PDB file of C-alpha atoms and ligand atoms in Angstrom:
ATOM      1  CA  MET A 209     128.499  79.298  45.478  1.00 52.00           C
ATOM      2  CA  ILE A 210     124.630  79.382  45.839  1.00 54.00           C
ATOM      3  CA  VAL A 211     124.891  76.951  48.706  1.00 57.00           C
ATOM      4  CA  ARG A 212     127.491  79.079  50.470  1.00 66.00           C
ATOM      5  CA  THR A 213     125.831  82.482  50.095  1.00 62.00           C
ATOM      6  CA  PHE A 214     122.307  81.121  50.853  1.00 57.00           C
ATOM      7  CA  PRO A 215     122.655  81.322  54.876  1.00 58.00           C
ATOM      8  CA  LEU A 216     123.858  84.925  54.522  1.00 54.00           C
ATOM      9  CA  VAL A 217     120.938  85.768  52.273  1.00 53.00           C
ATOM     10  CA  ALA A 218     118.477  84.127  54.493  1.00 53.00           C
ATOM     11  CA  ALA A 219     119.936  85.725  57.541  1.00 54.00           C
ATOM     12  CA  SER A 220     119.523  89.176  55.883  1.00 54.00           C
ATOM     13  CA  VAL A 221     115.944  88.472  55.037  1.00 50.00           C
ATOM     14  CA  VAL A 222     115.305  87.512  58.622  1.00 48.00           C
ATOM     15  CA  LEU A 223     117.155  90.605  59.776  1.00 45.00           C
ATOM     16  CA  ALA A 224     115.293  93.034  57.367  1.00 49.00           C
ATOM     17  CA  ALA A 225     112.014  91.332  58.521  1.00 47.00           C
ATOM     18  CA  ALA A 226     112.893  91.842  62.190  1.00 47.00           C
ATOM     19  CA  LEU A 227     113.781  95.457  61.481  1.00 44.00           C
ATOM     20  CA  ALA A 228     110.703  96.131  59.419  1.00 49.00           C
ATOM     21  CA  LEU A 229     108.301  94.571  61.895  1.00 43.00           C
ATOM     22  CA  PRO A 230     108.347  97.026  64.620  1.00 46.00           C
ATOM     23  CA  VAL A 231     107.796  99.724  62.123  1.00 45.00           C
ATOM     24  CA  GLY A 232     105.033  97.930  60.634  1.00 42.00           C
ATOM     25  CA  ALA A 233     103.422  96.972  63.887  1.00 45.00           C
ATOM     26  CA  ALA A 234     103.631 100.478  65.424  1.00 42.00           C
ATOM     27  CA  PRO A 235     100.140 101.858  65.780  1.00 45.00           C
ATOM     28  CA  THR A 236      99.559 104.634  63.300  1.00 42.00           C
ATOM     29  CA  PRO A 237      99.210 107.968  65.066  1.00 43.00           C
ATOM     30  CA  ALA A 238      95.688 108.377  65.777  1.00 44.00           C
ATOM     31  CA  ALA A 239      94.854 111.477  63.562  1.00 46.00           C
ATOM     32  CA  THR A 240      91.290 111.492  64.703  1.00 48.00           C
ATOM     33  CA  PRO A 241      90.848 110.202  68.200  1.00 57.00           C
ATOM     34  CA  ALA A 242      87.470 110.295  69.904  1.00 59.00           C
ATOM     35  CA  GLY A 243      86.806 113.752  71.454  1.00 71.00           C
ATOM     36  CA  GLN A 244      88.852 115.573  68.894  1.00 88.00           C
ATOM     37  CA  TRP A 245      86.252 118.291  68.370  1.00 95.00           C
ATOM     38  CA  LYS A 246      86.136 121.202  70.643  1.00 96.00           C
ATOM     39  CA  SER A 247      82.399 121.547  70.219  1.00 96.00           C
ATOM     40  CA  PRO A 248      79.633 120.158  67.955  1.00 97.00           C
ATOM     41  CA  GLN A 249      79.730 123.554  66.300  1.00 97.00           C
ATOM     42  CA  GLU A 250      83.324 123.109  65.264  1.00 97.00           C
ATOM     43  CA  ALA A 251      82.640 119.729  63.794  1.00 97.00           C
ATOM     44  CA  TRP A 252      79.621 121.052  61.853  1.00 97.00           C
ATOM     45  CA  GLU A 253      81.750 124.015  60.527  1.00 97.00           C
ATOM     46  CA  LYS A 254      84.660 121.758  59.587  1.00 96.00           C
ATOM     47  CA  THR A 255      82.863 118.766  58.166  1.00 97.00           C
ATOM     48  CA  CYS A 256      79.016 118.973  57.565  1.00 98.00           C
ATOM     49  CA  SER A 257      78.925 122.667  56.459  1.00 97.00           C
ATOM     50  CA  ARG A 258      81.601 122.055  53.756  1.00 97.00           C
ATOM     51  CA  CYS A 259      78.896 120.006  51.725  1.00 98.00           C
ATOM     52  CA  HIS A 260      75.738 121.134  53.399  1.00 98.00           C
ATOM     53  CA  LEU A 261      76.186 124.792  53.010  1.00 97.00           C
ATOM     54  CA  THR A 262      77.695 124.712  49.593  1.00 97.00           C
ATOM     55  CA  GLY A 263      75.102 123.005  47.634  1.00 97.00           C
ATOM     56  CA  VAL A 264      76.863 119.651  47.555  1.00 97.00           C
ATOM     57  CA  GLY A 265      74.487 118.181  50.062  1.00 98.00           C
ATOM     58  CA  PRO A 266      70.875 119.366  50.770  1.00 98.00           C
ATOM     59  CA  GLU A 267      70.037 122.064  53.042  1.00 97.00           C
ATOM     60  CA  LEU A 268      69.560 120.865  56.609  1.00 98.00           C
ATOM     61  CA  ARG A 269      68.726 124.006  58.441  1.00 97.00           C
ATOM     62  CA  GLY A 270      65.247 124.818  59.529  1.00 97.00           C
ATOM     63  CA  ARG A 271      63.902 121.342  58.772  1.00 97.00           C
ATOM     64  CA  ALA A 272      63.556 120.164  62.310  1.00 97.00           C
ATOM     65  CA  LEU A 273      64.989 116.837  61.060  1.00 98.00           C
ATOM     66  CA  PRO A 274      64.943 114.271  63.980  1.00 98.00           C
ATOM     67  CA  PRO A 275      68.258 113.964  65.768  1.00 98.00           C
ATOM     68  CA  GLU A 276      68.185 110.214  65.582  1.00 98.00           C
ATOM     69  CA  TYR A 277      67.597 110.439  61.897  1.00 98.00           C
ATOM     70  CA  ILE A 278      70.759 112.746  61.385  1.00 98.00           C
ATOM     71  CA  GLN A 279      72.807 110.431  63.592  1.00 98.00           C
ATOM     72  CA  GLN A 280      71.875 107.439  61.446  1.00 98.00           C
ATOM     73  CA  VAL A 281      72.657 109.149  58.171  1.00 98.00           C
ATOM     74  CA  VAL A 282      76.064 110.354  59.443  1.00 98.00           C
ATOM     75  CA  ARG A 283      77.117 107.003  60.975  1.00 98.00           C
ATOM     76  CA  ASN A 284      75.878 104.937  57.858  1.00 98.00           C
ATOM     77  CA  GLY A 285      76.167 107.382  55.030  1.00 98.00           C
ATOM     78  CA  MET A 286      73.451 107.912  52.482  1.00 97.00           C
ATOM     79  CA  LEU A 287      74.064 107.533  48.862  1.00 97.00           C
ATOM     80  CA  ALA A 288      76.363 110.301  47.802  1.00 96.00           C
ATOM     81  CA  MET A 289      77.108 111.132  51.545  1.00 98.00           C
ATOM     82  CA  PRO A 290      80.108 109.361  53.063  1.00 97.00           C
ATOM     83  CA  ALA A 291      79.732 107.539  56.338  1.00 98.00           C
ATOM     84  CA  PHE A 292      81.500 109.085  59.425  1.00 97.00           C
ATOM     85  CA  PRO A 293      82.875 106.445  61.695  1.00 96.00           C
ATOM     86  CA  HIS A 294      83.546 106.916  65.359  1.00 95.00           C
ATOM     87  CA  SER A 295      87.098 107.726  64.593  1.00 93.00           C
ATOM     88  CA  ALA A 296      85.888 110.782  62.668  1.00 95.00           C
ATOM     89  CA  ILE A 297      83.313 111.957  64.990  1.00 96.00           C
ATOM     90  CA  ASP A 298      82.803 110.718  68.520  1.00 96.00           C
ATOM     91  CA  ASP A 299      79.109 109.877  69.811  1.00 96.00           C
ATOM     92  CA  ALA A 300      78.954 112.991  72.132  1.00 96.00           C
ATOM     93  CA  THR A 301      79.846 115.332  69.325  1.00 97.00           C
ATOM     94  CA  LEU A 302      77.617 113.614  66.902  1.00 98.00           C
ATOM     95  CA  ASN A 303      74.862 113.900  69.369  1.00 97.00           C
ATOM     96  CA  GLY A 304      75.451 117.747  69.684  1.00 98.00           C
ATOM     97  CA  VAL A 305      75.781 118.197  65.943  1.00 98.00           C
ATOM     98  CA  ALA A 306      72.390 116.337  65.546  1.00 98.00           C
ATOM     99  CA  ARG A 307      70.601 118.570  67.979  1.00 98.00           C
ATOM    100  CA  LEU A 308      72.329 121.569  66.589  1.00 98.00           C
ATOM    101  CA  VAL A 309      71.091 120.794  63.046  1.00 98.00           C
ATOM    102  CA  SER A 310      67.639 119.623  64.334  1.00 98.00           C
ATOM    103  CA  THR A 311      67.008 122.905  66.039  1.00 98.00           C
ATOM    104  CA  SER A 312      68.746 125.215  63.586  1.00 97.00           C
ATOM    105  CA  LYS A 313      66.658 127.926  61.774  1.00 95.00           C
ATOM    106  CA  MET A 314      67.099 128.937  58.264  1.00 91.00           C
ATOM    107  CA  PRO A 315      68.880 132.216  57.860  1.00 85.00           C
ATOM    108  CA  LYS A 316      66.505 135.078  57.028  1.00 81.00           C
ATOM    109  CA  PRO A 317      67.839 136.022  53.539  1.00 74.00           C
ATOM    110  CA  ALA A 318      67.725 132.509  52.115  1.00 60.00           C
ATOM    111  CA  ALA A 319      64.220 131.914  53.709  1.00 60.00           C
ATOM    112  CA  LYS A 320      62.651 134.407  51.277  1.00 59.00           C
ATOM    113  CA  ARG A 321      62.745 132.174  48.337  1.00 59.00           C
TER     114      ARG A 321
HETATM  115  C1  HEC B 638      81.268 114.990  51.372  1.00 73.90           C
HETATM  116  C2  HEC B 638      80.066 115.829  51.515  1.00 73.90           C
HETATM  117  C3  HEC B 638      79.197 115.682  52.741  1.00 73.90           C
HETATM  118  C4  HEC B 638      79.561 115.868  54.143  1.00 73.90           C
HETATM  119  C5  HEC B 638      80.810 116.162  54.641  1.00 73.90           C
HETATM  120  C6  HEC B 638      78.387 115.693  54.846  1.00 73.90           C
HETATM  121  N1  HEC B 638      77.387 115.400  54.026  1.00 73.90           N
HETATM  122 FE1  HEC B 638      75.456 114.942  54.739  1.00 73.90          FE
HETATM  123  N2  HEC B 638      74.816 114.556  52.779  1.00 73.90           N
HETATM  124  C7  HEC B 638      75.763 114.779  51.690  1.00 73.90           C
HETATM  125  C8  HEC B 638      74.894 114.465  50.479  1.00 73.90           C
HETATM  126  C9  HEC B 638      75.423 114.625  49.044  1.00 73.90           C
HETATM  127  C10 HEC B 638      73.666 114.187  50.977  1.00 73.90           C
HETATM  128  C11 HEC B 638      72.421 113.788  50.016  1.00 73.90           C
HETATM  129  C12 HEC B 638      72.518 112.176  49.939  1.00 73.90           C
HETATM  130  C13 HEC B 638      71.687 111.747  48.863  1.00 73.90           C
HETATM  131  O1  HEC B 638      70.267 111.771  49.081  1.00 73.90           O
HETATM  132  O2  HEC B 638      72.126 111.449  47.754  1.00 73.90           O
HETATM  133  C14 HEC B 638      73.602 114.237  52.341  1.00 73.90           C
HETATM  134  C15 HEC B 638      72.529 114.028  53.219  1.00 73.90           C
HETATM  135  C16 HEC B 638      72.589 114.260  54.549  1.00 73.90           C
HETATM  136  C17 HEC B 638      71.257 114.010  55.248  1.00 73.90           C
HETATM  137  C18 HEC B 638      69.964 113.678  54.964  1.00 73.90           C
HETATM  138  C19 HEC B 638      69.065 114.896  54.503  1.00 73.90           C
HETATM  139  C20 HEC B 638      67.778 114.652  53.977  1.00 73.90           C
HETATM  140  O3  HEC B 638      67.254 115.456  53.172  1.00 73.90           O
HETATM  141  O4  HEC B 638      67.166 113.636  54.335  1.00 73.90           O
HETATM  142  C21 HEC B 638      71.705 114.366  56.616  1.00 73.90           C
HETATM  143  C22 HEC B 638      70.740 114.464  57.880  1.00 73.90           C
HETATM  144  C23 HEC B 638      73.016 114.739  56.638  1.00 73.90           C
HETATM  145  N3  HEC B 638      73.640 114.614  55.342  1.00 73.90           N
HETATM  146  C24 HEC B 638      73.813 115.174  57.695  1.00 73.90           C
HETATM  147  C25 HEC B 638      75.271 115.437  57.619  1.00 73.90           C
HETATM  148  C26 HEC B 638      75.808 115.877  58.910  1.00 73.90           C
HETATM  149  C27 HEC B 638      75.402 115.996  60.229  1.00 73.90           C
HETATM  150  C28 HEC B 638      77.277 115.971  58.440  1.00 73.90           C
HETATM  151  C29 HEC B 638      78.533 116.333  59.187  1.00 73.90           C
HETATM  152  C30 HEC B 638      78.714 115.292  60.193  1.00 73.90           C
HETATM  153  C31 HEC B 638      77.285 115.769  57.029  1.00 73.90           C
HETATM  154  N4  HEC B 638      75.927 115.485  56.525  1.00 73.90           N
HETATM  155  C32 HEC B 638      78.306 115.815  56.220  1.00 73.90           C
HETATM  156  C33 HEC B 638      76.975 115.195  51.771  1.00 73.90           C
HETATM  157  C34 HEC B 638      77.777 115.349  52.780  1.00 73.90           C
END
């Protein structure tokens, strides 16, 4: 009995594998392709500001942080801050974000402290 059904079982395993493979091998839809951001401003508002304007991360505005430093921190992460790979933010956008942050001013009311 076992001998007689084995080829059938083996065949269905092969068939299942063949059916499963194309699905498994299909590239996952690129949720965050390079160049996804309309502007550095948008990237800042939808990522960085969610931590850096809410007190989760330190204040970055008005500190004239060097753009190179900002890019390094974003790409590599820094302690509690996650790293952002190229799939999350492309070089051109990060470049713009770094310049935006670097040249940003602290808004007036908060500057009174
Ligand atoms: C999930 C929250 C989070 C997000 C999103 C985030 N950061 Fe941060 N960031 C942090 C935290 C927390 C720190 C402080 C790290 C530490 O020293 O522990 C930090 C630190 C930094 C620093 C170093 C500040 C200093 O005082 O030297 C820079 C620069 C920075 N982030 C830039 C960015 C930029 C640009 C983005 C958007 C691409 C971004 N961060 C997105 C949480 C975040």
